[in-house]
mmCIF file of C-alpha atoms in Angstrom:
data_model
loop_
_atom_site.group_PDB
_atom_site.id
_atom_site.type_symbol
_atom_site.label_atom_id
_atom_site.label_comp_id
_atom_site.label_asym_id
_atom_site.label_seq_id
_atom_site.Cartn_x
_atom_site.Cartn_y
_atom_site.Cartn_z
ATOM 1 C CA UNK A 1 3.688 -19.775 1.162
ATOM 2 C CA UNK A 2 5.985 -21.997 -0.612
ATOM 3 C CA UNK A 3 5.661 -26.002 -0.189
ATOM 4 C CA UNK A 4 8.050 -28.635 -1.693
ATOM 5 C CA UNK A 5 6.862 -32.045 -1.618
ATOM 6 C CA UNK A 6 7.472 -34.316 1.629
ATOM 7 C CA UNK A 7 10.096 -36.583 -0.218
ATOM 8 C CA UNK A 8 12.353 -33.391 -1.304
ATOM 9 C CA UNK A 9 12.436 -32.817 2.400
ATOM 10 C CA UNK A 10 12.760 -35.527 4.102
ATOM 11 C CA UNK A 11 15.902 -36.242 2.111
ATOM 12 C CA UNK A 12 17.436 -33.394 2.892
ATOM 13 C CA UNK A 13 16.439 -33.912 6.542
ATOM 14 C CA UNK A 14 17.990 -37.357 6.197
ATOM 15 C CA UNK A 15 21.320 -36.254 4.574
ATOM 16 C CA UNK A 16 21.979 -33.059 6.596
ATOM 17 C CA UNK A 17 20.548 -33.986 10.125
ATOM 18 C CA UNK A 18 20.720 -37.225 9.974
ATOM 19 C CA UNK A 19 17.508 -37.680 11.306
ATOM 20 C CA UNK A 20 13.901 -37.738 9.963
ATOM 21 C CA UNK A 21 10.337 -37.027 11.940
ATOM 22 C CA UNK A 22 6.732 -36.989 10.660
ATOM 23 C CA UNK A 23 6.962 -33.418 12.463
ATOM 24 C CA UNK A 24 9.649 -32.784 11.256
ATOM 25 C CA UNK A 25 9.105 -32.957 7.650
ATOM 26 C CA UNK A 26 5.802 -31.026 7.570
ATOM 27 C CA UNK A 27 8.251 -27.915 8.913
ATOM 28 C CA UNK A 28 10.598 -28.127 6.620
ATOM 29 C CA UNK A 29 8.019 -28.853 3.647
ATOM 30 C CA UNK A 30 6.335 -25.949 4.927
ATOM 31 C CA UNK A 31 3.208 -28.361 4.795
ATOM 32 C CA UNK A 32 -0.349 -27.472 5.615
ATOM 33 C CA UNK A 33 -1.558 -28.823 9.286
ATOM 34 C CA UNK A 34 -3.335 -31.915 9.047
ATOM 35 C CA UNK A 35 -0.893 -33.618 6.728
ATOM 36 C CA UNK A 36 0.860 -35.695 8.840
ATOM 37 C CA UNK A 37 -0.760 -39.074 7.962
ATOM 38 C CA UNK A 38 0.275 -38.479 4.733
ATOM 39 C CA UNK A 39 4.156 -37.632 5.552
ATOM 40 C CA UNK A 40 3.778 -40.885 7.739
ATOM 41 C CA UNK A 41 2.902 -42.987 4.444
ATOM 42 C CA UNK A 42 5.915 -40.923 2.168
ATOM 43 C CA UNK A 43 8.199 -41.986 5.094
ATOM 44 C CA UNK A 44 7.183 -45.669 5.538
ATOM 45 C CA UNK A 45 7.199 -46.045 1.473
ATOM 46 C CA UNK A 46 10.885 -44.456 1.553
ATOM 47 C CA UNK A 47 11.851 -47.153 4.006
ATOM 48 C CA UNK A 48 10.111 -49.806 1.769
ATOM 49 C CA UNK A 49 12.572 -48.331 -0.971
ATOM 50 C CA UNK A 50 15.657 -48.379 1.503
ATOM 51 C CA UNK A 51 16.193 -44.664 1.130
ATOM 52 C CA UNK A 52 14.998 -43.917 5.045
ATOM 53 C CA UNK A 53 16.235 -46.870 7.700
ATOM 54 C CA UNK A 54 13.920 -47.094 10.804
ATOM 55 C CA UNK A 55 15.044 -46.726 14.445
ATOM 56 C CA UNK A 56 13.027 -46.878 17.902
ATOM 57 C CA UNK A 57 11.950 -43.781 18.408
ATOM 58 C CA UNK A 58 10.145 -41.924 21.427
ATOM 59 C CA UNK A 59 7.332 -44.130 21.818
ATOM 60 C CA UNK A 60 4.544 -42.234 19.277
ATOM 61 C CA UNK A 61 6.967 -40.866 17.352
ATOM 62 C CA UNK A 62 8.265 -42.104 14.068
ATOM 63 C CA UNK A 63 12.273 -41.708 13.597
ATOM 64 C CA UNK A 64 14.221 -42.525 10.796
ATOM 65 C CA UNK A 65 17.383 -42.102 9.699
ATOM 66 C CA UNK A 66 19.516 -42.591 5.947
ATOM 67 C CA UNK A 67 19.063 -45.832 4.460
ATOM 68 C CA UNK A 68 21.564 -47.399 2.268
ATOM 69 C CA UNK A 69 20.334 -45.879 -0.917
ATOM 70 C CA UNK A 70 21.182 -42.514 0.131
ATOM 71 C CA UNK A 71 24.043 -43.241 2.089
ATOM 72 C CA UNK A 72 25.508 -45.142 -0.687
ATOM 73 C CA UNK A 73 23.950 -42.273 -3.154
ATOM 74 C CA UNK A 74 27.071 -39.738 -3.000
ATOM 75 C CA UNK A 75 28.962 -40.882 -5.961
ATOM 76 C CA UNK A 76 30.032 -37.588 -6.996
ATOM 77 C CA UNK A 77 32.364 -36.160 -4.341
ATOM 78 C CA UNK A 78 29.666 -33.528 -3.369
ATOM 79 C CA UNK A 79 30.698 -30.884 -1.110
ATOM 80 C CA UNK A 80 29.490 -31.037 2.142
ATOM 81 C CA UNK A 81 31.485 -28.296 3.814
ATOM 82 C CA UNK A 82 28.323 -26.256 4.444
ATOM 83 C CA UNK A 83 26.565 -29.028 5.364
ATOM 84 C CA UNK A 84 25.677 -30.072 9.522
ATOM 85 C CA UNK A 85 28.291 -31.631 11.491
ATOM 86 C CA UNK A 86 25.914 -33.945 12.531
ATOM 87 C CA UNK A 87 24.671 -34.889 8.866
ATOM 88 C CA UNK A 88 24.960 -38.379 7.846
ATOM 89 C CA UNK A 89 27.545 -37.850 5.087
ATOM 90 C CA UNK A 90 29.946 -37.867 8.123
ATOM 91 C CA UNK A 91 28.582 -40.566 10.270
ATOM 92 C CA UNK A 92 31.102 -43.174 8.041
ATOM 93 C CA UNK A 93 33.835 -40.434 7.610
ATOM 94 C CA UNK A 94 37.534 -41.950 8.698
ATOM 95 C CA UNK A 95 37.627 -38.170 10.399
#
């Protein structure tokens, strides 16, 4: 099984769904069970670093979304054509 590491994914989590979980992140890293305290620490350091912004979540649950660092990150007119409609690239889009 292939496994990226937590950061890789919760970026793209943040930047294509717009939305970041502990649970979340160990799926899409592909992540062994049992690794979820450290995904919680990746995530909490990546809001320390303004890449992930916090938001009330459900209670127990963890939720972040972009943080201005990433937002502001796309200085290279990127195409996000393929990307989700709900992906934070068009949260600030004038369409």
């Amino acid at each position: 099984m292939k496994r990226e590491p937590a950061w890789v994914s919760a970026i793209r989590l943040a930047m294509l769904e717009g939305r970041v979980t502990v649970d979340g992140v160990v799926e899409e890293a592909n992540l062994i069970e049992g690794r979820e305290r450290t995904v919680s620490d990746v995530l909490e350091t990546m809001r320390e670093r303004d890449l992930l912004a916090a938001v009330d979540g459900d209670g127990d649950t963890d939720v972040y979304v972009p943080g201005p660092v990433l937002i502001e990150s796309d200085r290279f007119n990127l195409d996000f054509d393929r990307a989700s409609e709900g992906g934070a690239h068009r949260w600030n889009s004038a369409v």
